[in-house]
Coordinates of C-alpha atoms and ligand atoms in Angstrom, one line a residue:
M1437 CA 16.7 145.7 17.2
T1438 CA 16.8 143.8 13.9
A1439 CA 14.7 144.3 10.8
A1440 CA 11.1 145.2 10.7
L1441 CA 11.5 148.0 13.2
H1442 CA 8.2 148.9 14.8
N1443 CA 7.2 151.0 17.7
F1444 CA 5.2 149.6 20.6
L1445 CA 1.8 150.7 21.2
T1446 CA 0.6 149.5 24.6
I1447 CA -2.9 149.8 26.3
D1448 CA -3.5 149.1 29.9
V1449 CA -7.0 148.1 30.2
E1450 CA -8.4 149.1 33.5
E1451 CA -11.4 151.2 34.9
W1452 CA -11.2 154.9 35.4
F1453 CA -11.3 154.2 39.3
H1454 CA -8.2 151.9 39.2
V1455 CA -6.1 154.6 40.7
C1456 CA -3.0 153.3 43.1
G1457 CA -2.8 154.7 46.3
V1458 CA -6.1 156.3 47.2
D1459 CA -8.5 155.7 50.2
G1460 CA -12.0 156.9 50.2
P1461 CA -14.5 156.7 47.4
L1462 CA -12.2 154.9 45.0
R1463 CA -10.8 152.1 47.6
A1464 CA -11.0 148.7 46.3
E1465 CA -13.9 147.5 48.3
R1466 CA -16.0 150.2 46.4
W1467 CA -15.0 149.1 43.1
P1468 CA -17.9 146.6 42.3
A1469 CA -20.4 149.5 43.1
L1470 CA -18.8 152.0 40.7
P1471 CA -20.1 152.6 37.2
S1472 CA -18.3 150.5 34.9
R1473 CA -16.8 152.4 31.7
V1474 CA -14.1 150.0 30.4
E1475 CA -16.1 148.3 27.6
F1476 CA -17.2 151.6 26.2
T1477 CA -13.7 153.4 26.5
T1478 CA -11.8 150.2 25.3
D1479 CA -14.0 150.1 22.2
I1480 CA -13.2 153.6 21.5
T1481 CA -9.5 152.7 21.7
L1482 CA -10.2 149.7 19.5
E1483 CA -11.8 151.8 16.8
L1484 CA -9.0 154.3 16.8
L1485 CA -6.5 151.4 16.3
A1486 CA -8.8 149.8 13.4
R1487 CA -8.9 153.0 11.7
H1488 CA -5.1 153.1 11.3
H1489 CA -4.7 149.3 10.8
V1490 CA -2.5 149.1 13.9
T1491 CA -2.3 146.2 16.3
A1492 CA -1.0 146.7 19.8
T1493 CA -0.4 145.1 23.2
F1494 CA -3.2 145.2 25.6
F1495 CA -2.1 144.8 29.4
V1496 CA -5.5 143.8 30.8
L1497 CA -6.1 143.8 34.4
G1498 CA -7.4 140.6 35.8
W1499 CA -10.3 142.2 37.7
V1500 CA -11.5 143.6 34.5
A1501 CA -11.1 140.3 32.6
E1502 CA -13.0 138.4 35.1
R1503 CA -16.0 140.8 34.8
H1504 CA -15.7 141.4 31.0
P1505 CA -14.4 138.3 29.4
L1506 CA -16.1 139.3 26.0
L1507 CA -14.2 142.5 26.0
V1508 CA -10.9 140.3 26.2
A1509 CA -12.3 138.2 23.3
R1510 CA -13.1 141.4 21.3
I1511 CA -9.5 142.7 21.8
R1512 CA -8.1 139.3 20.6
S1513 CA -10.2 138.9 17.6
A1514 CA -9.2 142.2 16.4
G1515 CA -5.6 140.9 16.2
H1516 CA -4.1 142.5 19.3
E1517 CA -1.8 140.9 21.8
I1518 CA -3.3 140.1 25.4
A1519 CA -0.7 140.7 28.3
S1520 CA -0.9 140.9 32.1
H1521 CA -1.6 143.8 34.2
G1522 CA -1.9 141.8 37.2
W1523 CA -5.1 141.1 39.0
S1524 CA -5.7 143.6 41.9
H1525 CA -3.9 146.8 40.7
R1526 CA -1.8 147.0 43.9
R1527 CA 1.8 148.2 43.5
V1528 CA 4.4 145.4 43.2
Y1529 CA 6.5 146.9 46.1
E1530 CA 3.4 146.8 48.4
L1531 CA 3.4 143.0 47.9
D1532 CA 5.9 140.2 48.7
E1533 CA 6.8 137.3 46.5
A1534 CA 4.2 135.0 47.4
S1535 CA 1.2 137.6 47.1
F1536 CA 2.8 138.9 43.8
E1537 CA 3.0 135.4 42.5
A1538 CA -0.7 134.8 43.7
D1539 CA -1.8 138.0 42.0
L1540 CA -0.3 137.0 38.8
A1541 CA -1.7 133.4 38.8
R1542 CA -5.2 135.0 39.4
A1543 CA -4.7 137.4 36.6
T1544 CA -3.5 134.8 34.2
G1545 CA -6.4 132.4 35.2
A1546 CA -8.8 135.3 34.2
L1547 CA -7.3 135.9 30.8
E1548 CA -7.4 132.1 30.0
A1549 CA -10.9 131.9 31.2
A1550 CA -11.7 134.6 28.7
G1551 CA -10.0 132.5 25.9
A1552 CA -6.7 134.1 25.7
P1553 CA -3.5 132.3 25.8
A1554 CA -1.2 132.5 28.9
P1555 CA 0.3 135.9 28.6
I1556 CA 3.9 136.3 28.0
G1557 CA 4.0 140.1 29.0
F1558 CA 3.5 142.0 32.2
R1559 CA 3.2 145.7 33.3
A1560 CA 2.9 146.4 36.8
P1561 CA 0.5 149.1 38.0
E1562 CA 2.0 152.5 38.3
W1563 CA 5.4 151.4 37.1
S1564 CA 6.0 149.8 40.5
I1565 CA 8.9 147.4 39.7
N1566 CA 11.6 149.6 40.7
D1567 CA 14.6 149.6 43.0
R1568 CA 12.1 148.6 45.9
S1569 CA 11.0 145.6 44.0
L1570 CA 13.5 144.0 41.6
W1571 CA 12.8 140.6 43.3
A1572 CA 9.7 140.6 41.1
L1573 CA 11.7 140.1 37.9
P1574 CA 13.0 136.7 38.7
V1575 CA 9.4 135.7 39.8
L1576 CA 8.1 136.8 36.4
A1577 CA 10.8 134.9 34.6
R1578 CA 10.2 131.6 36.5
L1579 CA 6.5 131.8 35.7
G1580 CA 7.2 132.0 32.0
F1581 CA 6.8 135.6 31.3
R1582 CA 9.0 136.7 28.2
Y1583 CA 9.0 140.4 28.9
D1584 CA 8.2 143.0 31.5
S1585 CA 7.3 146.7 30.7
S1586 CA 7.2 147.9 34.4
M1587 CA 10.5 150.0 34.9
T1588 CA 10.2 153.5 33.9
P1589 CA 13.2 155.9 33.7
L1590 CA 11.6 158.5 35.8
R1591 CA 12.4 160.0 39.2
L1592 CA 9.9 159.3 42.0
V1593 CA 8.0 156.4 40.3
G1594 CA 10.9 154.8 38.8
N1595 CA 14.7 155.6 38.5
P1596 CA 16.1 158.3 35.7
H1597 CA 19.1 156.0 35.3
Y1598 CA 17.3 152.9 34.2
P1599 CA 18.0 152.1 30.5
Q1600 CA 15.7 154.1 27.9
D1601 CA 15.8 151.1 25.2
P1602 CA 14.6 147.6 25.5
H1603 CA 17.1 145.4 27.2
R1604 CA 17.6 142.0 28.4
R1605 CA 18.0 141.3 32.1
E1606 CA 19.3 138.1 33.2
T1607 CA 17.7 137.0 36.6
P1608 CA 18.1 134.1 39.0
G1609 CA 14.8 133.0 37.5
G1610 CA 15.7 133.3 34.0
S1611 CA 16.0 135.8 31.3
L1612 CA 13.6 138.7 30.6
L1613 CA 13.3 141.4 28.3
E1614 CA 12.7 144.8 29.7
I1615 CA 10.7 147.4 27.7
P1616 CA 10.8 150.8 29.1
P1617 CA 8.2 153.5 28.1
M1618 CA 9.5 156.6 26.3
V1619 CA 10.6 159.3 28.2
G1620 CA 11.5 162.9 26.8
R1621 CA 13.6 166.0 28.3
R1622 CA 11.5 168.9 29.8
F1623 CA 11.8 171.3 32.6
G1624 CA 15.4 169.9 33.2
Q1625 CA 14.4 166.4 33.8
H1626 CA 12.8 163.3 32.2
I1627 CA 9.0 163.4 31.7
P1628 CA 6.7 160.5 30.7
L1629 CA 6.5 161.4 27.0
G1630 CA 5.3 158.1 25.9
G1631 CA 2.1 158.3 28.1
G1632 CA 0.1 159.8 30.8
W1633 CA 0.2 163.6 31.6
G1634 CA 3.5 163.9 29.5
L1635 CA 2.2 162.4 26.3
R1636 CA -1.3 164.4 26.8
M1637 CA 0.4 167.7 27.5
S1638 CA 2.9 167.6 24.5
R1639 CA 2.2 168.5 21.0
P1640 CA 2.1 165.6 18.5
A1641 CA 5.1 167.0 16.6
T1642 CA 7.0 166.9 19.8
V1643 CA 6.2 163.1 20.4
I1644 CA 6.6 162.2 16.7
R1645 CA 10.0 163.8 16.5
E1646 CA 11.4 161.7 19.6
I1647 CA 9.8 158.5 18.2
A1648 CA 11.9 159.2 15.0
R1649 CA 15.0 160.1 16.8
R1650 CA 14.9 156.7 18.6
N1651 CA 14.0 154.9 15.3
R1652 CA 17.0 156.5 13.6
R1653 CA 19.1 154.9 16.4
G1654 CA 17.5 151.5 15.5
E1655 CA 15.4 151.6 18.7
P1656 CA 11.7 151.3 18.9
A1657 CA 9.5 153.7 21.3
T1658 CA 7.1 152.6 23.6
L1659 CA 3.9 154.4 24.0
F1660 CA 1.2 153.7 26.7
V1661 CA -2.6 154.7 26.8
H1662 CA -5.3 154.0 29.1
P1663 CA -8.7 153.6 27.6
W1664 CA -10.2 156.0 30.3
E1665 CA -8.0 158.7 28.9
L1666 CA -10.4 158.5 25.8
D1667 CA -13.5 158.7 27.6
P1668 CA -15.6 161.7 26.2
Q1669 CA -17.3 162.3 29.7
P1670 CA -14.7 160.9 32.2
P1671 CA -16.2 160.7 35.8
R1672 CA -14.7 163.1 38.2
V1673 CA -13.8 162.4 41.7
T1674 CA -11.7 164.4 44.1
L1675 CA -8.1 163.1 44.1
P1676 CA -5.0 164.5 45.8
W1677 CA -3.3 167.1 43.7
A1678 CA -0.6 164.8 42.2
L1679 CA -3.1 162.1 41.1
R1680 CA -5.6 164.8 39.9
F1681 CA -2.8 166.0 37.6
S1682 CA -1.8 162.5 36.3
H1683 CA -5.4 161.5 35.7
Y1684 CA -7.3 164.5 34.5
Y1685 CA -4.6 166.9 33.0
R1686 CA -5.5 167.9 29.5
L1687 CA -7.8 164.8 28.4
S1688 CA -9.8 167.0 26.1
G1689 CA -8.6 166.6 22.6
F1690 CA -6.4 163.6 23.7
G1691 CA -8.1 161.3 21.0
E1692 CA -7.4 163.6 18.2
R1693 CA -3.7 164.2 19.2
L1694 CA -3.3 160.4 19.6
N1695 CA -4.8 159.9 16.2
E1696 CA -2.0 162.2 14.7
I1697 CA 0.7 160.3 16.5
V1698 CA -0.5 156.7 15.6
A1699 CA -0.7 157.8 11.8
S1700 CA 2.9 159.2 12.0
A1701 CA 5.0 156.0 12.6
P1702 CA 4.8 152.2 12.4
F1703 CA 3.3 150.6 15.6
G1704 CA 2.8 147.0 16.8
P1705 CA 2.6 144.8 19.7
I1706 CA 5.6 143.8 21.8
G1707 CA 5.0 139.9 21.9
D1708 CA 6.1 138.8 18.5
W1709 CA 9.2 141.0 18.8
A1710 CA 10.0 139.9 22.3
V1711 CA 10.0 136.2 21.1
T1712 CA 11.6 136.4 17.6
G1713 CA 12.8 139.8 16.9
D1714 CA 15.1 140.8 19.6
S1715 CA 18.9 141.1 19.0
A1716 CA 19.7 141.5 22.7
Ligands
ZN108 ZN1 -2.9 150.5 35.6

């Protein structure tokens, strides 16, 4: 990291029903019939950031951008970076190179149709670039993406041995910066302290301390938030236990805790830093 250290605040813009790996009431064929909450909850997120004069990176799902182009315009006009969360919210390791490339192209098309420039950053649904799908990195680099934020140093979804700080990866398709989400230590293993259930369950002081520890080393911390986590009345559906935990555990009061964290450290988007600020 060079001067002007800031931490990365990232928002995955998707609906409450964009859950990976579920059949039944939330399967993709049913999405168009489910009540949309994404405009309302993203506006809550935008208000929170405006309160702190903070800009962030919004990884917008193409499926959402296609249906809500004015939402994309609203995010942009507030000064935030628009990046890609793919189009279909399918895990990358369930795709092959051709279908991944098609999914990315459709997502970029939807963002551009909503007035955003071609995205330079990508985040896979459910951190699904892992040892099973490393072929996706050269695809991203070849298509002009400058950074990826899809590899988490966590067991099961990622790999606890992945680097914890932003780092450059040379791929056959070109060079790419990888921006891992912040993890912390608890219960003898890594937990997702930068977002999801790990962030929601933690006291703000614990999160703030870990951010400061990384900043003292000269490294930024990366947080991730979903607008549906800030929904005051989240729709409930029956999910398998692990998904229920990752989606619903300790949503109440999350907005206040997030406020406290955002107020405590400098935050900004990834994009500018990925293009000009990295020392990797
Ligand atoms: Zn997602």
